[in-house]
PDB file of C-alpha atoms in Angstrom:
ATOM      1  CA  MET J   1       0.000   0.000   0.000  1.00  0.00           C
ATOM      2  CA  SER J   2       2.880   2.370   0.778  1.00  0.00           C
ATOM      3  CA  GLU J   3       4.488   1.784  -2.633  1.00  0.00           C
ATOM      4  CA  LEU J   4       1.140   2.211  -4.401  1.00  0.00           C
ATOM      5  CA  SER J   5       0.321   5.484  -2.647  1.00  0.00           C
ATOM      6  CA  GLU J   6       3.850   6.761  -3.272  1.00  0.00           C
ATOM      7  CA  TRP J   7       3.568   5.808  -6.977  1.00  0.00           C
ATOM      8  CA  PHE J   8       0.347   7.851  -7.381  1.00  0.00           C
ATOM      9  CA  SER J   9       1.513  10.659  -5.029  1.00  0.00           C
ATOM     10  CA  VAL J  10      -1.411  10.298  -2.635  1.00  0.00           C
ATOM     11  CA  SER J  11      -1.642   9.490   1.053  1.00  0.00           C
ATOM     12  CA  ARG J  12      -2.180   5.925   2.251  1.00  0.00           C
ATOM     13  CA  LYS J  13      -5.593   6.931   3.588  1.00  0.00           C
ATOM     14  CA  THR J  14      -6.642   8.143   0.110  1.00  0.00           C
ATOM     15  CA  ALA J  15      -5.331   4.947  -1.494  1.00  0.00           C
ATOM     16  CA  HIS J  16      -7.378   2.825   0.970  1.00  0.00           C
ATOM     17  CA  LYS J  17     -10.458   4.947   0.185  1.00  0.00           C
ATOM     18  CA  TRP J  18     -10.074   4.470  -3.580  1.00  0.00           C
ATOM     19  CA  ILE J  19      -9.486   0.716  -3.301  1.00  0.00           C
ATOM     20  CA  GLY J  20     -12.543   0.414  -1.052  1.00  0.00           C
ATOM     21  CA  ARG J  21     -14.652   2.300  -3.585  1.00  0.00           C
ATOM     22  CA  PHE J  22     -13.379   0.090  -6.402  1.00  0.00           C
ATOM     23  CA  PHE J  23     -14.285  -3.134  -4.579  1.00  0.00           C
ATOM     24  CA  GLU J  24     -17.637  -1.643  -3.535  1.00  0.00           C
ATOM     25  CA  ASP J  25     -18.997  -0.376  -6.870  1.00  0.00           C
ATOM     26  CA  GLY J  26     -16.369  -0.984  -9.507  1.00  0.00           C
ATOM     27  CA  GLU J  27     -14.506   1.359 -11.786  1.00  0.00           C
ATOM     28  CA  ARG J  28     -17.287   3.965 -12.140  1.00  0.00           C
ATOM     29  CA  GLU J  29     -16.889   4.919  -8.465  1.00  0.00           C
ATOM     30  CA  LEU J  30     -13.315   6.044  -9.028  1.00  0.00           C
ATOM     31  CA  LYS J  31     -14.513   9.207 -10.787  1.00  0.00           C
ATOM     32  CA  GLU J  32     -14.400  12.469  -8.850  1.00  0.00           C
ATOM     33  CA  ARG J  33     -17.468  12.931  -6.659  1.00  0.00           C
ATOM     34  CA  SER J  34     -19.341  16.166  -6.098  1.00  0.00           C
ATOM     35  CA  ARG J  35     -18.237  18.187  -3.080  1.00  0.00           C
ATOM     36  CA  ARG J  36     -21.597  19.915  -2.781  1.00  0.00           C
ATOM     37  CA  PRO J  37     -23.092  19.560   0.711  1.00  0.00           C
ATOM     38  CA  HIS J  38     -26.072  17.214   1.070  1.00  0.00           C
ATOM     39  CA  SER J  39     -28.059  19.827   2.961  1.00  0.00           C
ATOM     40  CA  SER J  40     -27.922  23.549   3.564  1.00  0.00           C
ATOM     41  CA  PRO J  41     -29.559  24.396   6.901  1.00  0.00           C
ATOM     42  CA  ASN J  42     -29.335  28.170   6.358  1.00  0.00           C
ATOM     43  CA  GLN J  43     -30.965  28.074   2.937  1.00  0.00           C
ATOM     44  CA  THR J  44     -33.764  30.608   2.455  1.00  0.00           C
ATOM     45  CA  LEU J  45     -37.169  28.952   2.524  1.00  0.00           C
ATOM     46  CA  LEU J  46     -39.156  28.722  -0.708  1.00  0.00           C
ATOM     47  CA  PRO J  47     -42.175  30.806   0.464  1.00  0.00           C
ATOM     48  CA  ILE J  48     -39.849  33.657   1.452  1.00  0.00           C
ATOM     49  CA  THR J  49     -38.023  33.649  -1.885  1.00  0.00           C
ATOM     50  CA  THR J  50     -41.264  33.521  -3.887  1.00  0.00           C
ATOM     51  CA  GLU J  51     -42.745  36.417  -1.897  1.00  0.00           C
ATOM     52  CA  LEU J  52     -39.564  38.471  -2.337  1.00  0.00           C
ATOM     53  CA  LEU J  53     -39.517  37.778  -6.070  1.00  0.00           C
ATOM     54  CA  THR J  54     -43.209  38.637  -6.558  1.00  0.00           C
ATOM     55  CA  GLN J  55     -42.778  41.884  -4.623  1.00  0.00           C
ATOM     56  CA  LYS J  56     -39.678  42.751  -6.666  1.00  0.00           C
ATOM     57  CA  ARG J  57     -41.586  42.136  -9.906  1.00  0.00           C
ATOM     58  CA  LYS J  58     -44.390  44.412  -8.668  1.00  0.00           C
ATOM     59  CA  HIS J  59     -41.968  47.125  -7.514  1.00  0.00           C
ATOM     60  CA  PRO J  60     -38.795  46.920  -9.624  1.00  0.00           C
ATOM     61  CA  SER J  61     -37.324  50.137  -8.201  1.00  0.00           C
ATOM     62  CA  TRP J  62     -37.290  48.854  -4.625  1.00  0.00           C
ATOM     63  CA  GLY J  63     -33.992  47.579  -3.273  1.00  0.00           C
ATOM     64  CA  ALA J  64     -33.164  44.730  -0.937  1.00  0.00           C
ATOM     65  CA  ARG J  65     -33.261  46.859   2.216  1.00  0.00           C
ATOM     66  CA  LYS J  66     -36.773  48.159   1.562  1.00  0.00           C
ATOM     67  CA  MET J  67     -37.979  44.757   0.371  1.00  0.00           C
ATOM     68  CA  ARG J  68     -36.697  43.139   3.559  1.00  0.00           C
ATOM     69  CA  LEU J  69     -38.581  45.667   5.700  1.00  0.00           C
ATOM     70  CA  ILE J  70     -41.848  45.455   3.743  1.00  0.00           C
ATOM     71  CA  VAL J  71     -41.995  41.649   3.549  1.00  0.00           C
ATOM     72  CA  GLY J  72     -40.795  41.383   7.169  1.00  0.00           C
ATOM     73  CA  LYS J  73     -43.693  43.578   8.329  1.00  0.00           C
ATOM     74  CA  LYS J  74     -46.158  41.605   6.221  1.00  0.00           C
ATOM     75  CA  TYR J  75     -44.965  38.261   7.636  1.00  0.00           C
ATOM     76  CA  PRO J  76     -43.480  38.928  11.098  1.00  0.00           C
ATOM     77  CA  GLU J  77     -43.191  35.208  11.853  1.00  0.00           C
ATOM     78  CA  TRP J  78     -40.678  34.691   9.021  1.00  0.00           C
ATOM     79  CA  ARG J  79     -36.973  34.919   9.676  1.00  0.00           C
ATOM     80  CA  MET J  80     -35.906  37.260   6.888  1.00  0.00           C
ATOM     81  CA  PRO J  81     -32.583  36.743   5.099  1.00  0.00           C
ATOM     82  CA  ALA J  82     -29.871  39.383   5.051  1.00  0.00           C
ATOM     83  CA  GLU J  83     -29.823  42.180   2.473  1.00  0.00           C
ATOM     84  CA  VAL J  84     -26.858  40.601   0.712  1.00  0.00           C
ATOM     85  CA  THR J  85     -28.765  37.335   0.318  1.00  0.00           C
ATOM     86  CA  ILE J  86     -31.767  39.173  -1.098  1.00  0.00           C
ATOM     87  CA  ASN J  87     -29.525  41.085  -3.522  1.00  0.00           C
ATOM     88  CA  ARG J  88     -27.954  37.827  -4.694  1.00  0.00           C
ATOM     89  CA  LEU J  89     -31.412  36.330  -5.205  1.00  0.00           C
ATOM     90  CA  PHE J  90     -32.475  39.308  -7.338  1.00  0.00           C
ATOM     91  CA  GLU J  91     -29.241  39.170  -9.354  1.00  0.00           C
ATOM     92  CA  ARG J  92     -29.630  35.425  -9.910  1.00  0.00           C
ATOM     93  CA  GLU J  93     -33.153  35.957 -11.241  1.00  0.00           C
ATOM     94  CA  GLY J  94     -32.045  38.824 -13.492  1.00  0.00           C
ATOM     95  CA  LEU J  95     -34.132  41.460 -11.697  1.00  0.00           C
ATOM     96  CA  VAL J  96     -31.222  43.823 -11.030  1.00  0.00           C
ATOM     97  CA  LYS J  97     -29.373  45.777 -13.694  1.00  0.00           C
ATOM     98  CA  LYS J  98     -25.673  46.295 -13.162  1.00  0.00           C
ATOM     99  CA  ARG J  99     -24.776  49.959 -13.218  1.00  0.00           C
ATOM    100  CA  ARG J 100     -21.600  51.188 -14.796  1.00  0.00           C
ATOM    101  CA  ARG J 101     -19.410  52.850 -12.262  1.00  0.00           C
ATOM    102  CA  ARG J 102     -18.879  56.510 -13.052  1.00  0.00           C
ATOM    103  CA  ARG J 103     -15.486  57.899 -12.233  1.00  0.00           C
ATOM    104  CA  ARG J 104     -15.736  61.371 -10.840  1.00  0.00           C
ATOM    105  CA  LEU J 105     -12.757  63.656 -10.650  1.00  0.00           C
ATOM    106  CA  HIS J 106     -12.100  65.407  -7.401  1.00  0.00           C
ATOM    107  CA  PRO J 107     -13.252  69.047  -7.674  1.00  0.00           C
ATOM    108  CA  GLY J 108      -9.891  70.274  -6.372  1.00  0.00           C
ATOM    109  CA  CYS J 109      -7.918  68.255  -8.906  1.00  0.00           C
ATOM    110  CA  PRO J 110      -6.412  70.506 -11.590  1.00  0.00           C
ATOM    111  CA  GLN J 111      -7.371  69.705 -15.147  1.00  0.00           C
ATOM    112  CA  SER J 112      -4.096  70.989 -16.584  1.00  0.00           C
ATOM    113  CA  LYS J 113      -1.053  68.737 -16.735  1.00  0.00           C
ATOM    114  CA  ALA J 114       2.438  69.930 -15.871  1.00  0.00           C
ATOM    115  CA  ARG J 115       4.877  69.369 -18.758  1.00  0.00           C
ATOM    116  CA  GLU J 116       8.130  70.015 -16.894  1.00  0.00           C
ATOM    117  CA  PRO J 117       9.389  70.664 -13.351  1.00  0.00           C
ATOM    118  CA  ASN J 118       8.357  74.033 -11.861  1.00  0.00           C
ATOM    119  CA  ASP J 119       5.705  74.414 -14.565  1.00  0.00           C
ATOM    120  CA  ILE J 120       2.799  74.379 -12.087  1.00  0.00           C
ATOM    121  CA  TRP J 121       2.941  74.619  -8.318  1.00  0.00           C
ATOM    122  CA  ALA J 122       0.052  73.599  -6.116  1.00  0.00           C
ATOM    123  CA  ALA J 123      -0.775  74.994  -2.687  1.00  0.00           C
ATOM    124  CA  ASP J 124      -2.896  72.776  -0.474  1.00  0.00           C
ATOM    125  CA  TYR J 125      -4.469  73.876   2.783  1.00  0.00           C
ATOM    126  CA  LYS J 126      -4.554  70.812   5.035  1.00  0.00           C
ATOM    127  CA  GLY J 127      -7.195  72.045   7.453  1.00  0.00           C
ATOM    128  CA  GLN J 128      -6.883  72.860  11.091  1.00  0.00           C
ATOM    129  CA  PHE J 129      -6.007  70.478  13.867  1.00  0.00           C
ATOM    130  CA  ARG J 130      -5.267  70.873  17.539  1.00  0.00           C
ATOM    131  CA  LEU J 131      -1.768  70.388  18.951  1.00  0.00           C
ATOM    132  CA  ARG J 132      -0.930  68.821  22.319  1.00  0.00           C
ATOM    133  CA  ASP J 133      -0.674  72.206  24.019  1.00  0.00           C
ATOM    134  CA  GLY J 134      -4.239  73.062  22.894  1.00  0.00           C
ATOM    135  CA  SER J 135      -3.347  75.582  20.202  1.00  0.00           C
ATOM    136  CA  TYR J 136      -4.454  75.154  16.587  1.00  0.00           C
ATOM    137  CA  CYS J 137      -2.209  74.428  13.640  1.00  0.00           C
ATOM    138  CA  PHE J 138      -3.163  75.457  10.088  1.00  0.00           C
ATOM    139  CA  GLY J 139      -1.079  73.337   7.723  1.00  0.00           C
ATOM    140  CA  LEU J 140      -0.179  74.506   4.220  1.00  0.00           C
ATOM    141  CA  THR J 141       1.903  72.594   1.673  1.00  0.00           C
ATOM    142  CA  VAL J 142       3.337  73.762  -1.627  1.00  0.00           C
ATOM    143  CA  SER J 143       4.348  71.104  -4.147  1.00  0.00           C
ATOM    144  CA  ASP J 144       5.455  70.806  -7.748  1.00  0.00           C
ATOM    145  CA  LEU J 145       2.766  69.060  -9.828  1.00  0.00           C
ATOM    146  CA  PHE J 146       5.215  67.491 -12.276  1.00  0.00           C
ATOM    147  CA  SER J 147       7.558  65.769  -9.799  1.00  0.00           C
ATOM    148  CA  ARG J 148       5.198  65.737  -6.804  1.00  0.00           C
ATOM    149  CA  TYR J 149       8.122  67.148  -4.843  1.00  0.00           C
ATOM    150  CA  LEU J 150       7.173  68.931  -1.635  1.00  0.00           C
ATOM    151  CA  LEU J 151       8.583  72.438  -1.895  1.00  0.00           C
ATOM    152  CA  GLY J 152       7.366  73.744   1.418  1.00  0.00           C
ATOM    153  CA  CYS J 153       5.310  72.854   4.436  1.00  0.00           C
ATOM    154  CA  GLY J 154       4.230  75.598   6.769  1.00  0.00           C
ATOM    155  CA  ALA J 155       2.238  75.655   9.954  1.00  0.00           C
TER     156      ALA J 155
END
């Protein structure tokens, strides 16, 4: 058994399992078995999913949070699934459209590009913060936009 398991690069326990399967049901049992669990105790019950889906079809603009509240109030005895679970259910059924993410530029970000060092300098007020002695510090930095080099930092 040791030589056999070493030859196939498996543990002895796995080799015993495969030989047992072969003697039990023949060669067809040596194929890879499904790893899916036999039961899922936290699976959402069918009446809950059907009610959520019917409500979503009636009100397509409602999201998972609102749907959870509405159906939960209608059936207080039901243990409602989480918002993420409801979202996944809606996505699986094709009731949710994926939105394209819009990239927004920061309003303080300059639109012009620096072509060489010292072409454009940027001054950035860092806001106020309190020091240990209780006084306020107003930080200001000046940097070169091309090299991102910090030219000055004042308080």
